Amino acid sequence: MATPGTTQEEFTLDTAAELAAEEGGSKIEGKSPWELAGRRLRRNYTALVSLGIFLLMCLVCALAPLYTSHVSHLGPTFANAGGVIHENGQTIHVISQGGSSFSKNGQVHLTAAGIPIGPQWGASGGPYFFGADQLGRDVGTRLLYGGRNSLLIGITASVITTVFAILLALLAAYFGGATDWIISRFFDLIWAFPVILLGIALGTSLSINGFHHGPINIPAGSLLIPIAVIAFVFIPYIGRPLRGQVLALRNREFVEASTAQGAGPLRIMFTELLPNIASSVLVLFTLIVANAILTEVALSFLGAGVQPPKPSWGTMIADGENNLATDPWLAILPGIMITITVISLNVFGDGLRDALDPRAKVRMEH
Amino acid sequence: MVSFLIRRIFGMILVLLAVSFITYLIFFKIPGGDPAQRIAGRTATPANIISIRDKLGLNHNVFVQWWDMMKALLNGTLVSYYDGTNVVQQIKQGIPATFSLCIGAAIIWLGFGILVGVISAVKAGQASDKVITVLALVGISLPVAWLGLMFRYLFCGENPNGLAWFPDGGYVPLTQNPWQWFYHLLLPWFTLAILFIGFYGRVLRSNILDTINEDFVRTAKAKGLSSRRILIKHTLRASLIPIVTLFGLDFAAVLGGGAIITEVVYNIQGVGYYAAQSIHSQDLPPLMGVTLYGAAFIVVFSTLVDVAYAYLDPRIRLT
C-alpha cells in the first residue's frame, strides 16, 4: 500500500568529514554528536532566548501563590462581585452598581451596572492590577494560576504521550508482524478522528461524572482528565513518525551486531534503538508541548477541557468572549501569554532540530 | 488501481465502523459508572433513571446498543437526547455554512501559503525571508479562539471606541445575498487560514530549498532555461507534491469539524457550531454524528491524497 506522508527517512549518523565541513574548520575530534549539537545550539541565540522565555514563563506561573500572598491578596477562585476597593481615598465597586444621578445643570447621568473593574495598574496597591472578571475575581491572579494549569496540562500530557508513543513505536518496529499490524491500526484509528472532535468527545463524557473504573476514581473537575484526553489524542502524531524511524534502523548492522552478541529484545530496543531516535524525540516533544497547550486552550474554550471555576488560559478566553465589549482585558491577556509561550516553544524546537541534525526532516503533522 | 480502490473502500468502511464504536464506548463505557444516571443528571429519581435505561436500550449487550444507534444514524432517525431534534438533518443544515467557511479559507491559505513559501525560499537568508519566517511562526502559534476574538474586538465594533468595518459574526447564505455572504465570511476565512498560511509557507520553503539541489534542477539549469521557468516548471512542481498530501488531510479535518472554534467565535451555524452546542447539553447523538461525519472526510480524503500522489509523482505506484 502506498503510504505517502509517513516519512521513513534514514536517520544517519554524521560522518566526521561531513561534520567537519559544517563546523567551518573548528575542531570536532573527540567530541560526541551530543556535544557537537550542544555547541551548535549554544551559538543559536534566538533559540536560547526562546528557551529562556519559556522557562521564565513556567517560573512566573509556578510562583502564582506568591502573587496572591504578596500582591493581589485575592485567591484565583475568590468571587468578589459585591466587593469594593479603596483607591486615593475613593471607594470603587469591583462590579459597577449602576444608577442615575443629576448633575447641576439638570443633565441625567446613567452608569451601567454589572461592568467589572478595569485594570488598576497598581493604583489600588495590589488587587485588580489587571482588573476583574464578571464575578469580581482578580484577573492577574487567575492569569498566573491559569497559566500554571495550562502549562501543567501541556507538559504532563506531552510527557505521557511521548512515553507511550516511544514504547508503541519500538514494539511495533522491533517485533513487526502481528504486533506491528495491531499497533499501526491503532495509530490509524486514532488518526482517523478529527483531533478536536475526539478531544471534545472524551472531554465532554469524562467531565460529566469523572472516570470510575475499579480502584481508579477521578472526579469530574480534575486536571487529570484534560491531561489524559490530550495525551491520548496526540499518540499517533508522535508514534507514526517514530515507528518509521525505528523501522529504518531495525535492519542496520549495529542491531545485527547486538543480536549476535546475544542481546535480548529489551536491550536492543532501549540501548540500541532508543538512543538513535532520541534527537527526534526531543524535537517532537518540544513541538508537541506547544500543540498540547493550544489544544488545552481550544478544549477549555469550548467547555470540554478544564472545568470552571478552575482557571486556565482557555477558560479565561471563554470568559472573555462573553465580556469582550466591557472587559476586553479578560480575553486579551491570556491570549498574549499563550502566544508568547507557544512561539518560544516553536522557535526553540526549530533551533533544537537545526542543532541536533541539520539535515533531518523531523516534522510534526498537525 | 481498481483493486487498490476496492480494498481502500472496504478498509474505509471498517475504519468508520471502528470509529463509531469507539465513540460509543467513549460516552457509555469509558467514564465508568451507570450511563443512565449520568444522562439523567444529579437530581434524577430512580423511576427516571429506569425509563432512560429502557429508552436507550442500555440493558442490552454493548454491541447491540451500538448497532441500534448506528442503524438509527444510517436511517436518519437518530434524535438528540436533549431536545429531540433530528441529528442528520441538523448536520445537513450546517453543511453549507461549514463548506463556505472551509473552502474560502482553504483557497486563502493555499494561495498565501505558496506565495509566502516561494518568496522566502527565493530570498532565503535575506531580510524578507527572516521577516516571513518570523510571521509564519507567529501564525502557527496563535490560539484561533483568541485571534478571532481580537479581530472582532478590533474590526467588528465590539470595542465601543473602535472600528466597525465588518459585521460582528453571523452567516448569510450564498443563495440569499452573495455580497453579504462574502462580507460576513471574510474575517472568519482569514482567522481560519492564518495558522495554515504560516505552516504551509514553512513546509514549502524547506521543500524548495531541498529540491533546488536535485539533479533535474541542475539539468534544467544546464539546458539554459530561465530561472523563472526553472522555479515554476521544475522546482515548484516537485516541491508542491508533499503539500498536496498536507492539504488533502488538513482540508478534510477542517471540513469535518476542525473549524469548530472559528464557527463558535463568529457565530456561524455550521456543523462545528452544532457540535459545540451539544457539549454544553452533554448530548451524545449529535457528537456521535459529527465525529463520524468528520472521520468520513478524513478517511475519504486520505485515499484521494494517495491517488493524487501517485498521479503527481510517477515514482509511486498504487498496489
XYZ file of C-alpha atoms in Angstrom:
685
model
C 0.000 0.000 0.000
C 1.324 3.405 -0.863
C 1.648 5.469 2.256
C 2.976 8.869 1.337
C 3.246 11.192 4.259
C 4.869 8.684 6.552
C 8.428 9.851 6.301
C 10.765 6.937 6.654
C 13.949 8.775 6.026
C 17.171 7.193 7.076
C 18.385 8.793 10.205
C 22.071 8.849 9.506
C 24.830 9.487 11.958
C 27.055 12.164 10.537
C 30.409 11.148 9.245
C 33.384 13.022 10.602
C 34.138 14.590 7.246
C 30.585 15.919 6.802
C 30.548 17.333 10.277
C 33.936 18.936 9.915
C 32.810 20.664 6.739
C 29.787 22.101 8.505
C 31.638 23.250 11.563
C 33.620 25.640 9.421
C 37.040 24.332 10.359
C 36.685 24.281 14.151
C 37.885 21.139 15.866
C 35.496 18.234 16.135
C 37.868 15.456 17.141
C 36.928 13.683 20.334
C 33.504 15.288 20.542
C 30.339 13.202 20.703
C 27.372 14.073 18.450
C 25.581 15.429 21.523
C 28.480 17.717 22.375
C 28.544 18.987 18.801
C 24.779 19.548 18.884
C 25.121 21.392 22.182
C 27.770 23.596 20.648
C 25.554 24.369 17.652
C 22.659 25.145 19.966
C 24.773 27.455 22.132
C 25.576 29.518 19.070
C 21.891 29.902 18.184
C 20.984 32.856 20.383
C 17.389 33.073 19.125
C 16.732 29.516 20.279
C 18.422 30.101 23.620
C 16.458 33.283 24.280
C 13.234 31.411 23.409
C 14.084 28.651 25.852
C 14.782 31.330 28.458
C 11.403 32.964 27.828
C 9.598 29.645 28.124
C 11.365 28.736 31.372
C 10.702 32.213 32.744
C 7.007 31.799 31.893
C 6.936 28.462 33.724
C 8.692 30.015 36.721
C 6.365 33.015 36.895
C 3.280 30.787 36.723
C 4.702 28.357 39.264
C 5.127 31.261 41.670
C 1.434 32.220 41.388
C 0.800 31.678 45.134
C 3.389 34.371 45.898
C 1.430 36.827 43.752
C -1.680 36.040 45.761
C 0.001 36.332 49.134
C 2.104 39.409 48.431
C 0.412 41.412 45.670
C -3.237 40.780 44.963
C -4.313 39.184 48.283
C -7.127 37.525 46.309
C -7.336 33.810 45.559
C -7.820 32.520 41.999
C -11.437 31.456 42.565
C -12.398 34.149 45.073
C -15.539 35.771 43.656
C -15.849 39.297 44.937
C -18.821 40.590 42.989
C -20.171 42.778 45.787
C -16.739 43.915 46.947
C -15.151 47.337 46.949
C -11.585 48.579 46.779
C -10.162 51.822 48.056
C -8.104 53.975 45.808
C -6.867 57.509 46.604
C -9.492 57.818 49.296
C -12.294 56.819 46.911
C -14.377 53.686 47.169
C -14.824 51.789 43.908
C -17.135 48.835 43.380
C -15.457 45.823 41.809
C -18.582 45.262 39.712
C -20.228 48.566 38.838
C -23.517 49.131 40.657
C -25.239 51.251 38.062
C -27.686 54.024 38.792
C -28.552 57.521 37.709
C -27.633 60.939 39.006
C -28.473 64.530 38.104
C -25.701 66.993 37.576
C -26.084 70.695 38.453
C -27.311 71.720 35.025
C -30.019 69.110 35.167
C -28.458 66.505 32.878
C -29.082 62.869 33.703
C -26.040 60.614 34.007
C -26.608 56.910 33.702
C -23.977 54.380 34.674
C -24.285 50.805 33.555
C -24.459 48.049 36.143
C -22.513 44.806 36.095
C -19.343 46.055 34.426
C -16.231 44.653 36.095
C -13.475 46.984 37.185
C -10.741 47.551 34.595
C -7.001 47.264 35.115
C -5.808 49.447 38.009
C -2.117 49.183 37.063
C -1.168 49.150 40.723
C -3.136 52.246 41.794
C -5.101 50.153 44.261
C -1.930 48.913 45.918
C -2.135 45.375 44.584
C -5.616 43.988 43.986
C -7.040 44.103 40.439
C -3.767 45.063 38.805
C -5.228 43.691 35.563
C -8.870 44.255 36.501
C -11.625 41.860 37.477
C -13.745 39.352 35.592
C -17.535 39.120 35.553
C -17.580 37.538 39.034
C -15.172 40.030 40.554
C -12.232 37.621 40.506
C -8.742 39.085 40.131
C -7.606 38.691 36.506
C -3.893 38.881 37.332
C -4.177 36.104 39.899
C -6.233 33.936 37.585
C -3.801 34.578 34.744
C -0.946 33.077 36.779
C -2.950 30.196 38.245
C -4.493 29.592 34.827
C -1.036 29.533 33.302
C 0.014 27.044 35.930
C -2.845 24.759 34.940
C -2.364 25.232 31.187
C 1.394 24.613 31.354
C 0.959 21.680 33.712
C -1.568 20.093 31.372
C 0.512 20.801 28.259
C 3.779 19.462 29.669
C 2.362 16.454 31.542
C 0.202 15.392 28.611
C 3.202 15.663 26.289
C 5.391 13.563 28.593
C 2.723 10.858 28.806
C 2.007 10.825 25.088
C 5.727 10.760 24.221
C 6.445 7.852 26.571
C 3.548 5.821 25.178
C 4.417 6.691 21.588
C 8.059 5.634 22.091
C 7.029 2.318 23.629
C 4.486 1.571 20.904
C 6.857 2.615 18.119
C 9.671 0.444 19.499
C 7.384 -2.551 19.966
C 5.799 -2.195 16.536
C 9.032 -1.736 14.624
C 11.102 -4.249 16.584
C 8.703 -7.160 16.585
C 6.968 -6.419 13.287
C 4.327 -8.899 12.114
C 1.127 -9.028 14.121
C 2.395 -6.630 16.817
C 3.210 -4.043 14.179
C -0.135 -4.604 12.477
C -2.129 -4.091 15.677
C -0.185 -1.008 16.778
C -0.264 0.556 13.321
C -4.019 0.011 13.029
C -4.421 1.583 16.486
C -2.477 4.634 15.262
C -4.557 4.749 12.063
C -7.773 4.575 14.021
C -6.965 7.427 16.416
C -5.605 9.353 13.470
C -8.921 8.977 11.602
C -10.656 11.032 14.285
C -10.527 14.784 13.818
C -8.220 15.793 16.719
C -10.517 18.388 18.170
C -13.663 16.229 17.913
C -12.009 13.273 19.640
C -10.824 15.645 22.362
C -14.314 17.080 22.690
C -15.987 13.671 22.824
C -13.618 12.394 25.525
C -13.549 15.668 27.451
C -17.336 16.000 27.444
C -18.100 12.469 28.515
C -15.473 12.494 31.285
C -16.402 15.931 32.605
C -19.947 14.871 33.484
C -19.096 12.489 36.251
C -15.378 11.774 36.110
C -13.686 8.443 35.470
C -14.583 5.455 37.632
C -13.143 2.015 36.992
C -12.276 -0.310 39.836
C -9.751 1.389 42.092
C -9.329 4.412 39.815
C -11.693 7.226 40.679
C -11.081 10.586 39.093
C -13.590 13.303 39.982
C -15.156 15.329 37.188
C -13.285 18.602 37.748
C -9.825 17.035 37.982
C -6.990 18.298 35.800
C -6.084 14.656 35.159
C -8.983 14.471 32.705
C -7.748 17.091 30.205
C -4.223 15.699 30.671
C -5.346 12.173 29.792
C -7.519 13.358 26.904
C -4.755 15.401 25.274
C -2.158 12.686 25.869
C -4.392 10.117 24.173
C -5.267 12.289 21.195
C -1.655 13.022 20.253
C -0.222 9.477 20.476
C -0.294 8.705 16.727
C 1.176 12.087 15.838
C 4.436 11.092 17.542
C 4.078 7.338 17.280
C 3.814 7.225 13.482
C 6.987 9.182 12.612
C 8.954 7.375 15.343
C 7.807 3.970 14.123
C 9.050 4.876 10.652
C 12.450 5.838 12.011
C 12.844 2.721 14.129
C 11.782 0.614 11.162
C 14.615 2.125 9.125
C 17.106 1.394 11.918
C 15.807 -2.087 12.609
C 17.857 -3.868 9.937
C 21.063 -1.876 10.313
C 24.335 -3.575 11.100
C 24.642 -2.342 14.676
C 21.351 -4.025 15.584
C 22.521 -7.219 13.941
C 25.830 -6.993 15.821
C 23.997 -6.571 19.077
C 21.790 -9.579 18.328
C 24.880 -11.609 17.519
C 26.302 -10.711 20.908
C 23.204 -12.235 22.470
C 21.288 -9.083 23.382
C 17.601 -9.635 24.084
C 14.708 -7.583 22.660
C 14.553 -5.194 25.615
C 18.254 -4.478 25.474
C 18.153 -3.828 21.738
C 15.104 -1.624 21.981
C 16.333 0.534 24.829
C 20.105 0.612 24.427
C 20.481 0.325 20.654
C 17.358 1.733 19.026
C 16.162 4.329 21.545
C 19.418 6.365 21.651
C 19.278 6.613 17.873
C 15.839 8.195 17.845
C 16.474 10.332 20.931
C 17.146 13.508 18.991
C 13.897 13.196 17.024
C 12.064 12.505 20.262
C 13.430 15.709 21.778
C 12.375 17.821 18.801
C 8.934 16.213 18.551
C 8.444 16.622 22.289
C 9.062 20.375 22.133
C 6.593 20.771 19.280
C 4.013 18.542 20.984
C 4.132 20.677 24.134
C 3.305 23.735 22.016
C 0.445 21.884 20.338
C -0.836 20.422 23.603
C -1.047 23.907 25.126
C -3.011 25.135 22.103
C -5.285 22.074 22.313
C -5.944 22.694 26.007
C -6.913 26.255 25.136
C -9.256 25.076 22.377
C -10.917 22.380 24.513
C -11.302 24.627 27.552
C -12.654 27.422 25.374
C -15.367 25.037 24.169
C -16.079 23.745 27.675
C -14.583 20.277 27.207
C -11.258 20.890 28.954
C -10.558 22.478 32.325
C -13.843 22.873 34.188
C -14.811 26.127 35.927
C -14.191 27.509 38.490
C -10.634 26.252 37.943
C -8.796 28.818 35.840
C -6.864 28.040 32.684
C -5.880 30.249 29.794
C -8.581 28.592 27.687
C -11.407 29.092 30.196
C -10.276 32.701 30.661
C -10.596 33.351 26.926
C -14.070 31.789 27.074
C -14.970 34.148 29.956
C -13.512 36.981 27.911
C -15.722 36.156 24.931
C -18.842 36.975 26.931
C -17.384 40.232 28.238
C -15.479 41.403 25.205
C -17.097 44.839 24.957
C -16.955 45.748 28.652
C -13.856 43.896 29.811
C -11.513 43.255 26.861
C -8.501 42.681 29.125
C -10.013 39.444 30.270
C -9.613 37.976 26.757
C -6.534 39.899 25.631
C -4.175 38.943 28.459
C -4.400 35.129 28.415
C -4.055 35.206 24.618
C -0.817 37.175 24.896
C 0.510 34.724 27.492
C -0.369 31.722 25.298
C 1.145 33.278 22.188
C 4.424 34.115 23.960
C 4.651 30.606 25.395
C 3.857 28.803 22.171
C 6.104 30.989 19.994
C 9.021 30.462 22.356
C 8.484 26.699 22.232
C 8.209 26.650 18.442
C 11.349 28.758 17.959
C 13.284 26.641 20.428
C 12.049 23.452 18.748
C 13.308 24.751 15.409
C 16.697 25.618 16.879
C 16.902 22.238 18.549
C 16.192 20.490 15.264
C 18.840 22.514 13.457
C 21.362 21.781 16.197
C 20.688 18.063 16.561
C 20.703 17.205 12.902
C 20.837 19.997 10.382
C 19.701 17.677 7.617
C 16.992 15.787 9.479
C 13.446 16.311 8.385
C 11.629 15.651 11.592
C 8.317 17.332 11.171
C 5.094 17.039 13.008
C 1.957 16.550 11.036
C -0.602 18.641 12.805
C -5.762 0.661 -9.456
C -9.239 -0.890 -9.298
C -8.219 -3.496 -6.749
C -6.464 -0.740 -4.779
C -9.670 1.283 -4.680
C -11.824 -1.691 -3.739
C -9.513 -2.582 -0.879
C -9.356 1.024 0.294
C -13.130 1.413 0.224
C -13.517 -1.788 2.205
C -10.894 -0.510 4.644
C -12.649 2.838 4.938
C -15.912 1.197 5.925
C -14.133 -0.846 8.585
C -12.373 2.236 9.964
C -15.623 4.188 10.124
C -17.362 1.347 11.938
C -14.473 1.181 14.406
C -14.536 4.963 14.864
C -18.242 4.888 15.611
C -17.814 2.018 18.056
C -15.041 3.867 19.881
C -17.187 6.999 20.019
C -19.955 4.900 21.527
C -17.565 3.457 24.105
C -16.294 6.959 24.917
C -19.745 8.003 26.014
C -21.109 4.826 27.561
C -18.241 2.701 28.819
C -15.047 4.706 29.248
C -16.254 7.011 32.060
C -17.437 4.017 34.114
C -20.458 4.001 36.414
C -24.061 3.958 35.242
C -24.584 5.829 31.953
C -28.327 6.179 32.600
C -27.629 8.027 35.821
C -25.105 10.265 34.073
C -27.569 11.180 31.349
C -30.388 11.710 33.841
C -28.365 14.186 35.869
C -27.861 14.668 39.595
C -31.450 15.205 40.634
C -32.965 12.250 38.788
C -35.462 9.969 40.505
C -34.958 6.168 40.298
C -38.012 5.885 38.015
C -36.466 8.477 35.760
C -33.240 6.504 35.509
C -35.070 3.280 34.739
C -37.074 4.919 31.973
C -33.883 6.325 30.430
C -32.242 2.917 30.649
C -35.201 1.383 28.816
C -35.468 4.107 26.233
C -31.794 3.942 25.255
C -31.704 0.155 25.434
C -28.888 0.213 27.989
C -29.865 -3.235 29.268
C -28.665 -4.836 26.064
C -25.218 -6.030 25.138
C -22.890 -3.149 24.226
C -22.625 -4.280 20.585
C -26.411 -4.351 20.276
C -26.626 -0.867 21.795
C -24.012 0.444 19.403
C -25.577 -1.201 16.368
C -29.012 0.192 17.276
C -27.552 3.677 17.364
C -25.735 3.128 14.061
C -28.926 1.888 12.424
C -30.740 4.998 13.626
C -27.932 7.187 12.310
C -27.890 5.495 8.899
C -31.692 5.628 8.611
C -31.567 9.302 9.509
C -33.822 8.743 12.508
C -31.277 9.446 15.251
C -32.518 12.202 17.542
C -30.840 14.326 20.202
C -31.312 13.274 23.843
C -31.562 16.890 24.812
C -34.191 18.439 22.559
C -35.293 15.589 20.281
C -34.153 17.249 17.031
C -33.009 15.024 14.179
C -29.217 14.761 14.155
C -28.752 14.013 10.455
C -30.979 16.927 9.473
C -29.134 19.303 11.802
C -25.794 18.261 10.300
C -27.177 18.706 6.777
C -28.379 22.193 7.699
C -24.919 23.103 8.928
C -23.055 21.863 5.855
C -23.486 24.936 3.575
C -22.084 27.278 6.247
C -19.204 24.954 7.099
C -18.336 24.383 3.439
C -18.467 28.126 2.676
C -16.125 28.803 5.570
C -13.702 25.972 4.824
C -13.473 26.280 1.040
C -12.879 30.033 1.211
C -10.291 29.628 3.944
C -8.598 26.799 2.020
C -8.238 28.964 -1.104
C -6.714 31.738 1.011
C -4.327 29.520 2.926
C -3.176 27.623 -0.146
C -2.647 30.812 -2.176
C -0.896 32.772 0.535
C 0.959 29.702 1.791
C 2.501 29.071 -1.633
C 3.276 32.773 -2.096
C 4.934 33.002 1.312
C 6.877 29.772 0.799
C 8.162 30.750 -2.646
C 9.174 34.274 -1.620
C 11.022 33.129 1.455
C 12.769 30.306 -0.432
C 13.848 32.586 -3.287
C 15.070 35.194 -0.799
C 16.495 32.590 1.596
C 18.753 34.196 4.158
C 17.769 37.742 3.258
C 15.817 40.128 5.450
C 12.473 39.423 3.750
C 12.937 35.684 4.350
C 13.585 36.345 8.026
C 10.536 38.581 8.379
C 8.337 35.969 6.693
C 9.781 33.199 8.843
C 9.006 35.159 11.999
C 5.460 35.968 10.816
C 4.875 32.329 9.897
C 5.997 31.270 13.361
C 3.654 33.778 14.963
C 0.869 32.483 12.705
C 1.213 28.881 13.840
C 1.470 29.936 17.489
C -1.728 31.963 17.786
C -4.705 30.352 19.531
C -7.537 30.505 16.976
C -10.203 31.423 19.534
C -8.172 34.386 20.697
C -7.307 35.536 17.191
C -10.999 35.518 16.281
C -11.967 37.456 19.389
C -9.247 40.039 18.748
C -10.444 40.501 15.155
C -13.941 41.006 16.455
C -12.735 43.451 19.070
C -10.605 45.436 16.629
C -12.663 45.380 13.431
C -16.255 44.442 14.249
C -17.389 47.149 16.610
C -17.037 45.080 19.798
C -14.824 47.860 21.103
C -17.135 50.843 21.698
C -14.406 53.249 20.535
C -13.025 51.002 17.833
C -13.599 50.277 14.186
C -16.679 48.598 12.820
C -15.521 47.607 9.352
C -17.015 44.121 9.397
C -20.237 42.574 10.700
C -19.887 41.107 14.167
C -20.311 37.444 13.333
C -23.213 35.631 11.708
C -23.672 33.889 8.383
C -25.689 34.829 5.307
C -26.328 32.011 2.783
C -24.710 32.495 -0.622
C -28.047 31.973 -2.371
C -29.633 34.724 -0.332
C -27.119 37.508 -0.862
C -23.699 36.784 -2.373
C -22.154 40.092 -1.282
C -23.294 39.745 2.325
C -22.101 36.145 2.276
C -18.631 37.303 1.259
C -18.651 40.285 3.627
C -19.633 38.135 6.627
C -17.111 35.416 5.860
C -14.026 37.496 5.063
C -12.712 37.745 8.639
C -13.574 34.123 9.555
C -11.726 32.969 6.417
C -8.566 34.751 7.450
C -8.919 33.672 11.076
C -9.041 30.051 9.999
C -6.383 30.444 7.287
C -3.638 32.225 9.251
C -2.476 29.109 11.077
C -2.170 27.179 7.831
C -0.500 30.009 5.891
C 2.369 30.001 8.364
C 2.616 26.227 8.386
C 2.431 25.738 4.606
C 4.862 28.578 3.989
C 7.439 26.940 6.222
C 6.989 23.483 4.746
C 7.124 24.751 1.160
C 10.216 26.854 1.869
C 12.176 23.859 3.134
C 10.867 21.668 0.277
C 12.009 24.186 -2.332
C 15.413 24.559 -0.718
C 15.794 20.767 -0.805
C 14.598 20.436 -4.391
C 16.981 23.118 -5.689
C 19.852 20.698 -5.109
C 18.254 17.860 -7.077
C 19.789 16.618 -10.310
C 16.822 17.501 -12.519
C 17.018 21.130 -11.442
C 20.730 21.203 -12.234
C 19.954 19.660 -15.644
C 17.352 22.337 -16.309
C 19.905 24.984 -15.393
C 22.486 23.376 -17.672
C 19.993 23.411 -20.544
C 19.965 27.190 -20.149
C 16.361 27.617 -19.019
C 15.467 30.914 -17.403
C 15.459 30.900 -13.625
C 11.757 31.772 -13.571
C 10.951 28.766 -15.726
C 13.109 26.504 -13.588
C 11.373 27.739 -10.459
C 7.836 27.324 -11.745
C 8.094 24.281 -14.020
C 10.688 22.212 -12.189
C 11.362 23.219 -8.601
C 7.903 24.322 -7.547
C 6.163 21.436 -9.211
C 8.252 18.884 -7.351
C 8.088 20.826 -4.094
C 4.319 21.023 -4.164
C 3.787 17.259 -4.073
C 4.146 16.944 -0.278
C 1.884 19.993 0.045
C -0.860 18.030 -1.743
C -0.806 15.415 0.994
C -0.838 18.020 3.689
C -3.590 19.986 2.045
C -5.846 16.992 1.467
C -5.699 15.956 5.097
C -5.955 19.454 6.569
C -8.862 20.312 4.315
C -10.646 17.123 5.366
C -10.014 17.964 9.013
C -11.469 21.484 8.799
C -14.467 20.292 6.758
C -15.030 17.551 9.298
C -15.415 19.849 12.272
C -11.905 21.293 12.621
C -13.332 24.755 12.005
C -15.387 24.426 15.185
C -13.664 27.261 17.046
C -13.929 29.718 14.163
C -17.606 28.828 13.820
C -18.218 29.358 17.522
C -16.331 32.654 17.734
C -18.077 34.115 14.687
C -21.458 32.562 15.388
C -21.512 30.688 12.069
C -24.085 27.956 12.499
C -22.260 25.155 10.746
C -21.523 21.574 11.711
C -18.843 22.519 14.231
C -21.151 25.015 15.889
C -23.738 22.264 16.254
C -21.158 20.024 17.943
C -20.080 22.846 20.266
C -23.670 23.400 21.381
C -24.016 19.719 22.166
C -21.040 19.948 24.530
C -22.949 22.144 26.944
C -26.040 19.942 26.896
C -23.747 16.873 27.046
C -25.716 15.333 24.282
C -24.224 12.170 22.754
C -26.074 11.642 19.461
C -25.030 14.960 17.825
C -21.407 14.483 18.895
C -21.544 10.930 17.566
C -22.987 12.158 14.277
C -20.471 14.972 13.862
C -17.499 12.783 14.822
C -18.481 10.190 12.234
C -19.090 12.891 9.654
C -15.599 14.285 10.357
C -13.924 10.882 10.317
C -15.599 10.108 6.983
C -13.959 13.187 5.447
C -10.554 12.285 6.826
C -10.760 8.695 5.627
C -12.059 9.567 2.148
C -9.561 12.380 1.649
C -6.611 10.274 2.751
C -7.499 7.816 -0.019
C -7.878 10.672 -2.523
C -4.500 12.011 -1.426
C -2.853 8.648 -2.094
C -4.384 8.557 -5.558
C -3.358 12.150 -6.300
C 0.122 11.429 -5.011
C 0.592 8.510 -7.370
C -0.652 10.657 -10.234
C 1.694 13.556 -9.452
C 4.779 11.536 -8.570
C 5.484 8.847 -11.163
C 7.859 7.090 -8.747
C 4.913 5.966 -6.620
C 2.731 3.049 -7.684
C -0.542 2.125 -6.111
C -0.636 -1.566 -5.392
